[in-house]
Amino acid sequence: MVQPRFLSRLTLLAATAGLLTSCTGTRLALPGVRQPEQPPISDAAPGPSLQPSSSVIVDAVEKAGPAVVRIDTVKRTVNPLGGIFGRGPAIQQQQGQGSGFITRSDGVLLTNAHVVEGASEVSVTLPDGRSFTGKVLGADPLTDVAVVKVVASKLPVATLGDSNKVRPGEWAIAIGNPLGLDNTVTAGIISAIQRTNAVGEGQRVPYIQTDAAVNPGNSGGPLINDRGQVIGINTAIRQAPGAGLSFAIPINTARQIAAQILERGYASHPYIGVRLQALTPQLAKEINATTNECRLPEVNGVVVVEVMDNSPAARGGLKPCDLIEKVGDKAVKNASEVQLAVDRGKVGEPLTITVQRNGTRQNLTVRPAELPREG
């Protein structure tokens, strides 16, 4: 043990040297003792004091972010080998995760159909930490839109924008829970709109394309603009070495599907019952040279390959080899545009389809039927 007189002497010696050293090696200044100046690290003139900055992305995220949720799901499946020779449990559980966003303060939220598909349990967690049990009110696999309800009130809501006004080059901000990382924000631009061939031909969704980074777990989360308005639901990605693109369901499409689900529990899709083929001048030339059944103009377009028996198209007079030029008042150039134009019609109501048949233009009237639902 150090005696007090020795401690005082050590302190005096340290004062004579002009410093004390802490247990971490830091030099401690003593009162009245001048310390040597350290060499300057920089001789640049001091800059002006920083003012609070403003960012359109920060402002947009602050508006929409509180309404973006994490969705955790549990899917239970029967193991056919369960209990037999010890090959696993009879019931297997598969966990999944995605994103969503609240659109009504009483607990209605939107997400992707594939996020909640087959889920036995759905849990919804808000950014503030509150968690609720969710109930799937309905899901539409064709457009990949689902509606989930939680029992709550006065929840934060996301403002819905107008996806018809979206233009390439505008800001695109994605919020979600990619790879299990909650409340992640990524930003890019709108790369393209009306991408009907993003995930295959004949799609019913004119996707919004963006280069904002989207990963597994972002599915169902919102794509917002620089005003914090939701313009789409992130749903699909296309990756390649060194690059990646993502696609979102336009919010106007999602809004229509969600309204139908809230009203009746499912979405209704009109169909006419045809199989279509993209036509090119070269293909038309080959068809005209090899068969007498079709005489097609050597143009780019879409031609009827097959008409289903007893379908709306058959009853309306469509035939194989018809070149479809217009559906309603919309000119069409490919199968996806035909599909989208038919979708804009209504079940049971007359829809005019303009075709070119053997060099003659004809207007046919078709009454779309409701597309049969799976299950």
Tab-separated table of C-alpha atoms in Angstrom:
chain	number	residue	atom	x	y	z
A	1	MET	CA	0.000	0.000	0.000
A	2	VAL	CA	1.342	3.428	-0.979
A	3	GLN	CA	1.747	5.687	2.011
A	4	PRO	CA	0.193	9.165	1.828
A	5	ARG	CA	3.558	10.922	1.937
A	6	PHE	CA	4.804	8.882	-1.025
A	7	LEU	CA	1.590	9.627	-2.969
A	8	SER	CA	2.033	13.337	-2.360
A	9	ARG	CA	5.642	13.120	-3.488
A	10	LEU	CA	4.618	11.328	-6.705
A	11	THR	CA	2.055	14.032	-7.383
A	12	LEU	CA	4.665	16.712	-6.831
A	13	LEU	CA	7.097	15.032	-9.210
A	14	ALA	CA	4.378	14.782	-11.843
A	15	ALA	CA	3.559	18.459	-11.422
A	16	THR	CA	7.219	19.289	-11.889
A	17	ALA	CA	7.150	17.394	-15.181
A	18	GLY	CA	4.001	19.279	-16.170
A	19	LEU	CA	1.653	16.303	-16.657
A	20	LEU	CA	-0.009	13.242	-15.223
A	21	THR	CA	-0.840	10.098	-17.167
A	22	SER	CA	-4.163	8.302	-16.735
A	23	CYS	CA	-4.572	4.546	-16.672
A	24	THR	CA	-5.410	4.668	-20.353
A	25	GLY	CA	-2.282	6.605	-21.256
A	26	THR	CA	-4.048	9.957	-21.595
A	27	ARG	CA	-1.997	12.928	-20.502
A	28	LEU	CA	-3.817	14.886	-17.779
A	29	ALA	CA	-3.200	18.608	-17.472
A	30	LEU	CA	-2.559	20.066	-14.038
A	31	PRO	CA	-3.820	23.516	-13.012
A	32	GLY	CA	-1.340	26.247	-13.621
A	33	VAL	CA	0.909	24.130	-15.786
A	34	ARG	CA	1.173	25.137	-19.459
A	35	GLN	CA	0.980	22.266	-21.911
A	36	PRO	CA	2.977	22.089	-25.134
A	37	GLU	CA	0.864	22.831	-28.229
A	38	GLN	CA	0.132	19.893	-30.542
A	39	PRO	CA	0.951	20.252	-34.244
A	40	PRO	CA	-2.086	21.311	-36.347
A	41	ILE	CA	-3.734	18.619	-38.454
A	42	SER	CA	-5.192	21.103	-40.968
A	43	ASP	CA	-4.558	24.740	-41.853
A	44	ALA	CA	-7.785	25.186	-43.833
A	45	ALA	CA	-9.958	28.154	-42.935
A	46	PRO	CA	-12.932	27.192	-40.765
A	47	GLY	CA	-16.096	26.694	-42.777
A	48	PRO	CA	-19.448	28.337	-42.118
A	49	SER	CA	-21.639	26.797	-39.452
A	50	LEU	CA	-23.883	24.022	-40.799
A	51	GLN	CA	-27.545	24.743	-41.226
A	52	PRO	CA	-30.241	22.070	-40.974
A	53	SER	CA	-30.377	20.401	-44.390
A	54	SER	CA	-33.477	19.485	-46.356
A	55	SER	CA	-33.851	16.449	-48.604
A	56	VAL	CA	-36.830	15.427	-50.705
A	57	ILE	CA	-36.067	11.787	-49.958
A	58	VAL	CA	-35.871	12.361	-46.209
A	59	ASP	CA	-39.113	14.348	-46.256
A	60	ALA	CA	-40.880	11.692	-48.353
A	61	VAL	CA	-39.757	8.861	-46.080
A	62	GLU	CA	-40.858	10.757	-42.972
A	63	LYS	CA	-44.348	11.034	-44.469
A	64	ALA	CA	-44.790	7.422	-45.583
A	65	GLY	CA	-42.396	5.527	-43.311
A	66	PRO	CA	-44.573	5.257	-40.181
A	67	ALA	CA	-47.220	3.355	-42.188
A	68	VAL	CA	-44.825	0.740	-43.619
A	69	VAL	CA	-45.048	-2.575	-41.775
A	70	ARG	CA	-43.225	-5.878	-41.551
A	71	ILE	CA	-45.335	-8.959	-42.244
A	72	ASP	CA	-44.241	-12.276	-40.737
A	73	THR	CA	-46.037	-15.427	-41.806
A	74	VAL	CA	-46.155	-19.050	-40.728
A	75	LYS	CA	-47.250	-21.665	-43.256
A	76	ARG	CA	-48.120	-25.111	-41.921
A	77	THR	CA	-47.993	-28.084	-44.263
A	78	VAL	CA	-48.624	-31.768	-43.730
A	79	ASN	CA	-45.521	-33.925	-44.020
A	80	PRO	CA	-46.653	-37.143	-45.755
A	81	LEU	CA	-43.725	-38.987	-44.167
A	82	GLY	CA	-44.212	-37.470	-40.745
A	83	GLY	CA	-44.106	-40.020	-37.958
A	84	ILE	CA	-43.073	-42.814	-40.338
A	85	PHE	CA	-39.674	-44.227	-39.461
A	86	GLY	CA	-38.800	-40.962	-37.743
A	87	ARG	CA	-38.786	-38.895	-40.935
A	88	GLY	CA	-39.719	-35.593	-39.363
A	89	PRO	CA	-42.816	-34.113	-37.704
A	90	ALA	CA	-46.309	-34.696	-39.038
A	91	ILE	CA	-46.802	-30.935	-39.443
A	92	GLN	CA	-44.013	-28.778	-40.853
A	93	GLN	CA	-43.797	-25.017	-40.385
A	94	GLN	CA	-42.371	-22.631	-42.938
A	95	GLN	CA	-41.701	-19.035	-41.963
A	96	GLY	CA	-41.792	-16.118	-44.370
A	97	GLN	CA	-41.408	-12.369	-44.259
A	98	GLY	CA	-42.422	-9.445	-46.395
A	99	SER	CA	-43.606	-5.860	-46.219
A	100	GLY	CA	-46.848	-3.941	-46.481
A	101	PHE	CA	-48.328	-0.513	-45.826
A	102	ILE	CA	-51.385	0.768	-43.999
A	103	THR	CA	-54.018	2.524	-46.108
A	104	ARG	CA	-56.791	2.943	-43.520
A	105	SER	CA	-56.394	4.012	-39.910
A	106	ASP	CA	-58.732	1.216	-38.780
A	107	GLY	CA	-56.153	-1.408	-39.751
A	108	VAL	CA	-56.517	-2.121	-43.493
A	109	LEU	CA	-53.205	-2.650	-45.276
A	110	LEU	CA	-51.974	-3.767	-48.696
A	111	THR	CA	-49.250	-6.249	-49.558
A	112	ASN	CA	-48.427	-8.871	-52.194
A	113	ALA	CA	-50.539	-11.978	-52.596
A	114	HIS	CA	-47.397	-14.123	-52.647
A	115	VAL	CA	-46.344	-12.741	-49.242
A	116	VAL	CA	-49.427	-14.175	-47.497
A	117	GLU	CA	-50.144	-17.108	-49.817
A	118	GLY	CA	-51.053	-20.211	-47.794
A	119	ALA	CA	-50.222	-18.515	-44.492
A	120	SER	CA	-51.705	-20.050	-41.354
A	121	GLU	CA	-50.562	-17.130	-39.202
A	122	VAL	CA	-49.924	-13.509	-40.123
A	123	SER	CA	-48.204	-11.018	-37.816
A	124	VAL	CA	-47.987	-7.307	-38.591
A	125	THR	CA	-45.328	-5.153	-36.898
A	126	LEU	CA	-45.231	-1.350	-37.119
A	127	PRO	CA	-42.019	0.715	-37.063
A	128	ASP	CA	-42.914	1.895	-33.537
A	129	GLY	CA	-42.732	-1.709	-32.311
A	130	ARG	CA	-46.449	-2.455	-31.990
A	131	SER	CA	-47.440	-5.885	-33.264
A	132	PHE	CA	-50.850	-7.207	-34.326
A	133	THR	CA	-52.336	-10.439	-35.578
A	134	GLY	CA	-53.410	-10.014	-39.181
A	135	LYS	CA	-56.280	-11.565	-41.107
A	136	VAL	CA	-56.070	-11.976	-44.885
A	137	LEU	CA	-59.317	-10.576	-46.294
A	138	GLY	CA	-58.482	-11.690	-49.815
A	139	ALA	CA	-55.685	-12.122	-52.326
A	140	ASP	CA	-55.543	-11.939	-56.107
A	141	PRO	CA	-52.786	-14.109	-57.624
A	142	LEU	CA	-53.222	-12.606	-61.102
A	143	THR	CA	-52.180	-9.127	-59.996
A	144	ASP	CA	-50.320	-10.216	-56.816
A	145	VAL	CA	-52.352	-7.891	-54.570
A	146	ALA	CA	-53.631	-8.856	-51.116
A	147	VAL	CA	-55.560	-7.058	-48.384
A	148	VAL	CA	-54.823	-7.725	-44.701
A	149	LYS	CA	-56.790	-6.431	-41.697
A	150	VAL	CA	-55.625	-5.916	-38.118
A	151	VAL	CA	-57.800	-4.960	-35.143
A	152	ALA	CA	-56.626	-1.455	-34.324
A	153	SER	CA	-57.545	2.201	-34.624
A	154	LYS	CA	-55.831	5.523	-35.270
A	155	LEU	CA	-52.957	3.889	-37.115
A	156	PRO	CA	-50.637	5.948	-39.346
A	157	VAL	CA	-51.621	5.723	-43.004
A	158	ALA	CA	-49.765	6.124	-46.280
A	159	THR	CA	-51.107	8.584	-48.831
A	160	LEU	CA	-51.927	6.986	-52.187
A	161	GLY	CA	-50.779	8.819	-55.307
A	162	ASP	CA	-51.820	8.582	-58.967
A	163	SER	CA	-49.716	6.058	-60.879
A	164	ASN	CA	-51.135	7.278	-64.189
A	165	LYS	CA	-49.079	10.448	-63.720
A	166	VAL	CA	-45.768	8.658	-63.103
A	167	ARG	CA	-43.050	9.529	-65.635
A	168	PRO	CA	-39.641	7.974	-66.328
A	169	GLY	CA	-36.854	9.892	-64.650
A	170	GLU	CA	-38.803	10.780	-61.491
A	171	TRP	CA	-37.602	9.774	-58.039
A	172	ALA	CA	-38.535	6.273	-56.901
A	173	ILE	CA	-38.124	5.405	-53.215
A	174	ALA	CA	-38.641	1.901	-51.842
A	175	ILE	CA	-39.330	1.227	-48.164
A	176	GLY	CA	-39.508	-2.228	-46.652
A	177	ASN	CA	-37.754	-5.003	-44.807
A	178	PRO	CA	-35.301	-6.576	-47.261
A	179	LEU	CA	-33.371	-9.604	-46.041
A	180	GLY	CA	-34.879	-9.164	-42.578
A	181	LEU	CA	-33.484	-5.618	-42.161
A	182	ASP	CA	-36.435	-3.559	-40.922
A	183	ASN	CA	-37.251	-0.055	-42.129
A	184	THR	CA	-34.754	-0.004	-44.992
A	185	VAL	CA	-34.911	2.849	-47.510
A	186	THR	CA	-33.465	2.679	-51.024
A	187	ALA	CA	-33.815	5.185	-53.821
A	188	GLY	CA	-33.487	5.378	-57.583
A	189	ILE	CA	-35.545	6.629	-60.477
A	190	ILE	CA	-38.518	5.453	-62.481
A	191	SER	CA	-36.784	3.614	-65.319
A	192	ALA	CA	-39.883	2.836	-67.390
A	193	ILE	CA	-43.652	2.484	-67.166
A	194	GLN	CA	-46.206	0.142	-68.755
A	195	ARG	CA	-43.836	-2.852	-68.591
A	196	THR	CA	-46.295	-5.569	-69.585
A	197	ASN	CA	-43.523	-8.062	-70.384
A	198	ALA	CA	-41.614	-7.694	-67.103
A	199	VAL	CA	-42.425	-11.199	-65.821
A	200	GLY	CA	-43.703	-12.844	-69.000
A	201	GLU	CA	-46.073	-12.139	-71.853
A	202	GLY	CA	-49.819	-11.643	-71.494
A	203	GLN	CA	-49.611	-9.984	-68.084
A	204	ARG	CA	-52.575	-8.151	-66.582
A	205	VAL	CA	-50.332	-5.584	-64.873
A	206	PRO	CA	-48.545	-2.644	-66.570
A	207	TYR	CA	-45.599	-2.643	-64.150
A	208	ILE	CA	-43.566	0.361	-63.075
A	209	GLN	CA	-39.853	-0.336	-63.553
A	210	THR	CA	-37.249	1.196	-61.241
A	211	ASP	CA	-33.565	0.840	-60.449
A	212	ALA	CA	-34.108	1.356	-56.704
A	213	ALA	CA	-32.544	-1.585	-54.869
A	214	VAL	CA	-35.227	-4.141	-53.975
A	215	ASN	CA	-34.494	-7.510	-52.384
A	216	PRO	CA	-36.424	-10.436	-50.890
A	217	GLY	CA	-38.429	-9.015	-47.996
A	218	ASN	CA	-39.245	-5.804	-49.895
A	219	SER	CA	-42.194	-7.598	-51.506
A	220	GLY	CA	-45.457	-5.884	-50.655
A	221	GLY	CA	-43.805	-2.668	-49.510
A	222	PRO	CA	-44.545	0.704	-51.076
A	223	LEU	CA	-42.768	2.470	-53.889
A	224	ILE	CA	-43.215	6.172	-53.188
A	225	ASN	CA	-42.537	9.382	-55.067
A	226	ASP	CA	-40.686	12.467	-53.841
A	227	ARG	CA	-43.880	13.748	-52.188
A	228	GLY	CA	-44.249	10.671	-50.009
A	229	GLN	CA	-47.183	9.292	-51.992
A	230	VAL	CA	-47.444	5.587	-52.750
A	231	ILE	CA	-47.268	5.018	-56.510
A	232	GLY	CA	-46.769	1.243	-56.524
A	233	ILE	CA	-46.347	-2.011	-54.605
A	234	ASN	CA	-42.913	-3.621	-54.984
A	235	THR	CA	-43.442	-7.128	-56.290
A	236	ALA	CA	-40.708	-8.526	-58.554
A	237	ILE	CA	-37.020	-8.218	-59.282
A	238	ARG	CA	-34.837	-9.068	-62.243
A	239	GLN	CA	-31.157	-9.457	-61.488
A	240	ALA	CA	-28.046	-9.786	-63.622
A	241	PRO	CA	-24.320	-9.548	-62.838
A	242	GLY	CA	-23.584	-5.984	-61.825
A	243	ALA	CA	-27.154	-4.761	-62.231
A	244	GLY	CA	-30.683	-5.188	-61.013
A	245	LEU	CA	-34.150	-3.909	-61.855
A	246	SER	CA	-37.344	-4.087	-59.872
A	247	PHE	CA	-41.006	-3.861	-60.769
A	248	ALA	CA	-43.990	-2.464	-58.915
A	249	ILE	CA	-47.730	-2.877	-59.348
A	250	PRO	CA	-49.157	0.574	-60.152
A	251	ILE	CA	-51.152	1.794	-57.171
A	252	ASN	CA	-54.164	2.577	-59.382
A	253	THR	CA	-54.335	-1.110	-60.343
A	254	ALA	CA	-53.831	-2.186	-56.732
A	255	ARG	CA	-56.505	0.246	-55.558
A	256	GLN	CA	-59.105	-1.279	-57.915
A	257	ILE	CA	-58.251	-4.840	-56.906
A	258	ALA	CA	-58.251	-3.981	-53.197
A	259	ALA	CA	-61.650	-2.292	-53.481
A	260	GLN	CA	-63.119	-5.459	-55.007
A	261	ILE	CA	-61.567	-7.612	-52.285
A	262	LEU	CA	-62.988	-5.369	-49.553
A	263	GLU	CA	-66.409	-5.458	-51.204
A	264	ARG	CA	-66.754	-9.173	-52.010
A	265	GLY	CA	-63.642	-10.977	-50.778
A	266	TYR	CA	-62.136	-11.567	-54.224
A	267	ALA	CA	-61.216	-9.736	-57.426
A	268	SER	CA	-63.140	-10.135	-60.673
A	269	HIS	CA	-61.321	-10.349	-64.012
A	270	PRO	CA	-63.041	-10.308	-67.405
A	271	TYR	CA	-61.856	-12.706	-70.100
A	272	ILE	CA	-62.850	-13.472	-73.701
A	273	GLY	CA	-61.162	-16.852	-74.286
A	274	VAL	CA	-58.518	-16.550	-77.006
A	275	ARG	CA	-54.893	-17.573	-77.409
A	276	LEU	CA	-52.798	-14.915	-79.086
A	277	GLN	CA	-49.496	-14.760	-80.938
A	278	ALA	CA	-47.216	-11.826	-81.673
A	279	LEU	CA	-47.065	-11.232	-85.425
A	280	THR	CA	-44.067	-9.933	-87.367
A	281	PRO	CA	-43.723	-9.269	-91.110
A	282	GLN	CA	-41.438	-12.301	-91.454
A	283	LEU	CA	-43.839	-14.595	-89.576
A	284	ALA	CA	-46.770	-13.362	-91.662
A	285	LYS	CA	-44.813	-14.040	-94.850
A	286	GLU	CA	-44.039	-17.593	-93.716
A	287	ILE	CA	-47.661	-18.289	-92.740
A	288	ASN	CA	-48.988	-16.943	-96.043
A	289	ALA	CA	-46.480	-19.092	-97.946
A	290	THR	CA	-47.264	-22.350	-96.119
A	291	THR	CA	-51.052	-22.345	-95.684
A	292	ASN	CA	-54.184	-21.124	-97.354
A	293	GLU	CA	-56.089	-20.914	-94.063
A	294	CYS	CA	-54.669	-17.485	-93.178
A	295	ARG	CA	-53.921	-14.452	-95.287
A	296	LEU	CA	-52.162	-12.094	-92.920
A	297	PRO	CA	-50.830	-8.609	-93.580
A	298	GLU	CA	-47.045	-8.433	-93.283
A	299	VAL	CA	-47.025	-6.102	-90.272
A	300	ASN	CA	-46.241	-6.105	-86.565
A	301	GLY	CA	-49.303	-6.931	-84.514
A	302	VAL	CA	-51.172	-9.634	-82.629
A	303	VAL	CA	-53.070	-12.496	-84.240
A	304	VAL	CA	-55.651	-14.929	-82.852
A	305	VAL	CA	-54.242	-18.458	-82.797
A	306	GLU	CA	-57.069	-20.266	-81.011
A	307	VAL	CA	-60.600	-19.500	-79.856
A	308	MET	CA	-61.950	-21.502	-76.920
A	309	ASP	CA	-65.213	-23.355	-77.514
A	310	ASN	CA	-68.305	-21.658	-76.086
A	311	SER	CA	-66.218	-18.707	-74.926
A	312	PRO	CA	-67.207	-15.021	-75.152
A	313	ALA	CA	-64.841	-14.674	-78.136
A	314	ALA	CA	-66.482	-17.612	-79.934
A	315	ARG	CA	-69.962	-16.234	-79.297
A	316	GLY	CA	-68.808	-12.816	-80.503
A	317	GLY	CA	-67.533	-14.194	-83.818
A	318	LEU	CA	-63.730	-14.081	-83.371
A	319	LYS	CA	-61.847	-16.670	-85.420
A	320	PRO	CA	-58.276	-17.954	-85.732
A	321	CYS	CA	-56.146	-15.800	-88.057
A	322	ASP	CA	-57.990	-12.605	-87.056
A	323	LEU	CA	-55.526	-9.741	-86.644
A	324	ILE	CA	-56.698	-7.705	-83.635
A	325	GLU	CA	-56.268	-3.989	-84.225
A	326	LYS	CA	-58.356	-2.370	-81.475
A	327	VAL	CA	-60.104	-3.381	-78.252
A	328	GLY	CA	-62.714	-0.811	-77.351
A	329	ASP	CA	-61.166	2.506	-78.353
A	330	LYS	CA	-57.613	1.313	-77.625
A	331	ALA	CA	-55.238	0.364	-80.455
A	332	VAL	CA	-53.240	-2.756	-79.545
A	333	LYS	CA	-49.917	-4.082	-80.808
A	334	ASN	CA	-49.218	-7.134	-78.634
A	335	ALA	CA	-50.912	-9.755	-76.472
A	336	SER	CA	-50.347	-7.842	-73.235
A	337	GLU	CA	-52.052	-4.735	-74.614
A	338	VAL	CA	-55.037	-6.863	-75.644
A	339	GLN	CA	-55.169	-8.341	-72.133
A	340	LEU	CA	-55.011	-4.951	-70.446
A	341	ALA	CA	-57.691	-3.542	-72.759
A	342	VAL	CA	-60.004	-6.471	-72.001
A	343	ASP	CA	-59.356	-5.945	-68.288
A	344	ARG	CA	-60.596	-2.383	-68.615
A	345	GLY	CA	-63.933	-3.756	-69.785
A	346	LYS	CA	-66.645	-5.100	-67.505
A	347	VAL	CA	-68.062	-8.579	-67.163
A	348	GLY	CA	-71.249	-8.994	-69.218
A	349	GLU	CA	-71.041	-5.608	-70.925
A	350	PRO	CA	-70.461	-5.257	-74.686
A	351	LEU	CA	-66.883	-4.704	-75.825
A	352	THR	CA	-66.052	-3.806	-79.435
A	353	ILE	CA	-63.073	-5.609	-80.963
A	354	THR	CA	-61.790	-4.451	-84.352
A	355	VAL	CA	-60.098	-7.163	-86.429
A	356	GLN	CA	-58.668	-7.507	-89.885
A	357	ARG	CA	-59.799	-10.727	-91.587
A	358	ASN	CA	-58.624	-11.632	-95.076
A	359	GLY	CA	-57.954	-7.989	-95.881
A	360	THR	CA	-61.303	-6.759	-94.550
A	361	ARG	CA	-61.732	-4.771	-91.340
A	362	GLN	CA	-64.620	-5.851	-89.098
A	363	ASN	CA	-66.055	-4.671	-85.789
A	364	LEU	CA	-67.139	-7.522	-83.538
A	365	THR	CA	-69.030	-7.282	-80.245
A	366	VAL	CA	-67.892	-9.485	-77.390
A	367	ARG	CA	-69.325	-9.695	-73.876
A	368	PRO	CA	-66.493	-10.681	-71.511
A	369	ALA	CA	-67.250	-13.338	-68.891
A	370	GLU	CA	-65.729	-13.598	-65.446
A	371	LEU	CA	-62.477	-15.483	-65.393
A	372	PRO	CA	-62.951	-18.657	-63.315
A	373	ARG	CA	-61.127	-18.451	-59.992
A	374	GLU	CA	-58.767	-21.152	-58.853
A	375	GLY	CA	-60.123	-23.408	-56.126
